[in-house]
Amino acid sequence: MAKPVPITIPTEPIGSIPRPLELVDRVAKSDSEDPGLAPFYEDAVRDTIDRFEATGSPVVTDGEQRKYFNFATYCVHGLANTAPDGFTIPFADGHTRQLPRLTRGPFRYRRYADSYLDLAMRYAHVPVKQAVIAPSALSLLYPAQAIPDYSREQFIDDLLREHETEVRRCLSKGACKVQVDFTEGRLALKLDPSGNLLNSFIDLNNLALSRFSAEERRRIGVHTCPGNDLDSTHSAEVDYAELLPSLFQLNAGNFYIALAGEPDRRHVLQIIRRHLRPNRRIFIGVIAPIDPRIETAEEVRDRVLEASEYIPIAQLGTTDDCGFSPFFDNTSTSRDTAFAKIRARVRGTAMAAELIGARR
Ligand SMILES: [Zn+2]
């Protein structure tokens, strides 16, 4: 019998973990930037990283405990030159979330995500990844009617520079990966089935990616999903056959693709196989944060084995379909459930790696 070849299949989270209820309550009664909240944020980050590491996860995040108000607008929250009545994201269950609208130039971030890394890396004993919002999402802040004395072109210049600065700061502080959240990619096809909006998003994000070297892009990834808020999605009905060929035009080294919640995983895996390019790692979602049921490690193992029929092991990784709480006030999933699901992902991925290694 051949000696088993030990193999490792990388596994990474997407980012968010539900905030402790006490923190959500305190922020609701005060202001997200009240200095008095600092110890509560710090406790939340420390506890999140402790529990993350206890799952055996080889890569952790700070659970986005301090991203306020959500994964998309954390960098612009509180800007004086915005109004609350911007682009609205409609979810399948009827609820909506709204982005701010830029009222005048120039456009600058109020905070960069590397500020979260400082605290996370103080507590973590394993590599930390950092998620940032895609330029395409923030491009929606510019209103349909142009702002006087601040053209859309000027805005895009400023936006790309701010995004590049944020990613560079995260890379230089030692984030093992920087993940660009691109949930609006799939939504774009729902809003504009012609594909023009999606293509404009891809072009914009590729302009951003082109500012980085091939070496840097190996540490940069892109996350796609149908949205996840209050146990609902915004674009699950859009077929991956429409999205993935365009998505894979993005010049990134890693792709984090929601798959566990798809009705026909093999259909998606076939599309991935058809459009897969060399030197890219595909992290497939093996956990559905939207599903209250906790997956077993055996289920995860079987999903990884299934994916390995389509994606070469050297290019395969696993992840969760999405963050567990992309919006600060979403407590529809408990922290206990989130960590139990992550534990199943980590164990199931290792079980699959062991089986695949034994077969070689
Ligand atoms: Zn997501």
GROMACS .gro file of C-alpha atoms and ligand atoms in nm, residues 14 71 179 181-183 223-228 258 320-323 326, ligand 1:
model
   19
   14ILE     CA    1  -1.516   3.538   0.557
   71PHE     CA    2  -1.918   4.555   0.619
  179GLN     CA    3  -1.044   3.998   0.117
  181ASP     CA    4  -1.612   4.203  -0.026
  182PHE     CA    5  -1.801   4.206  -0.356
  183THR     CA    6  -2.156   4.106  -0.262
  223HIS     CA    7  -1.571   3.734  -0.193
  224THR     CA    8  -1.899   3.673  -0.375
  225CYS     CA    9  -2.232   3.577  -0.217
  226PRO     CA   10  -2.606   3.645  -0.258
  227GLY     CA   11  -2.607   3.866   0.054
  228ASN     CA   12  -2.680   3.762   0.412
  258ALA     CA   13  -2.072   3.098  -0.148
  320ASP     CA   14  -1.817   2.996   0.499
  321ASP     CA   15  -2.074   3.118   0.247
  322CYS     CA   16  -2.064   3.465   0.404
  323GLY     CA   17  -1.991   3.643   0.728
  326PRO     CA   18  -2.235   4.156   0.812
  361ZN      ZN   19  -2.105   3.757   0.185
   0.00000   0.00000   0.00000
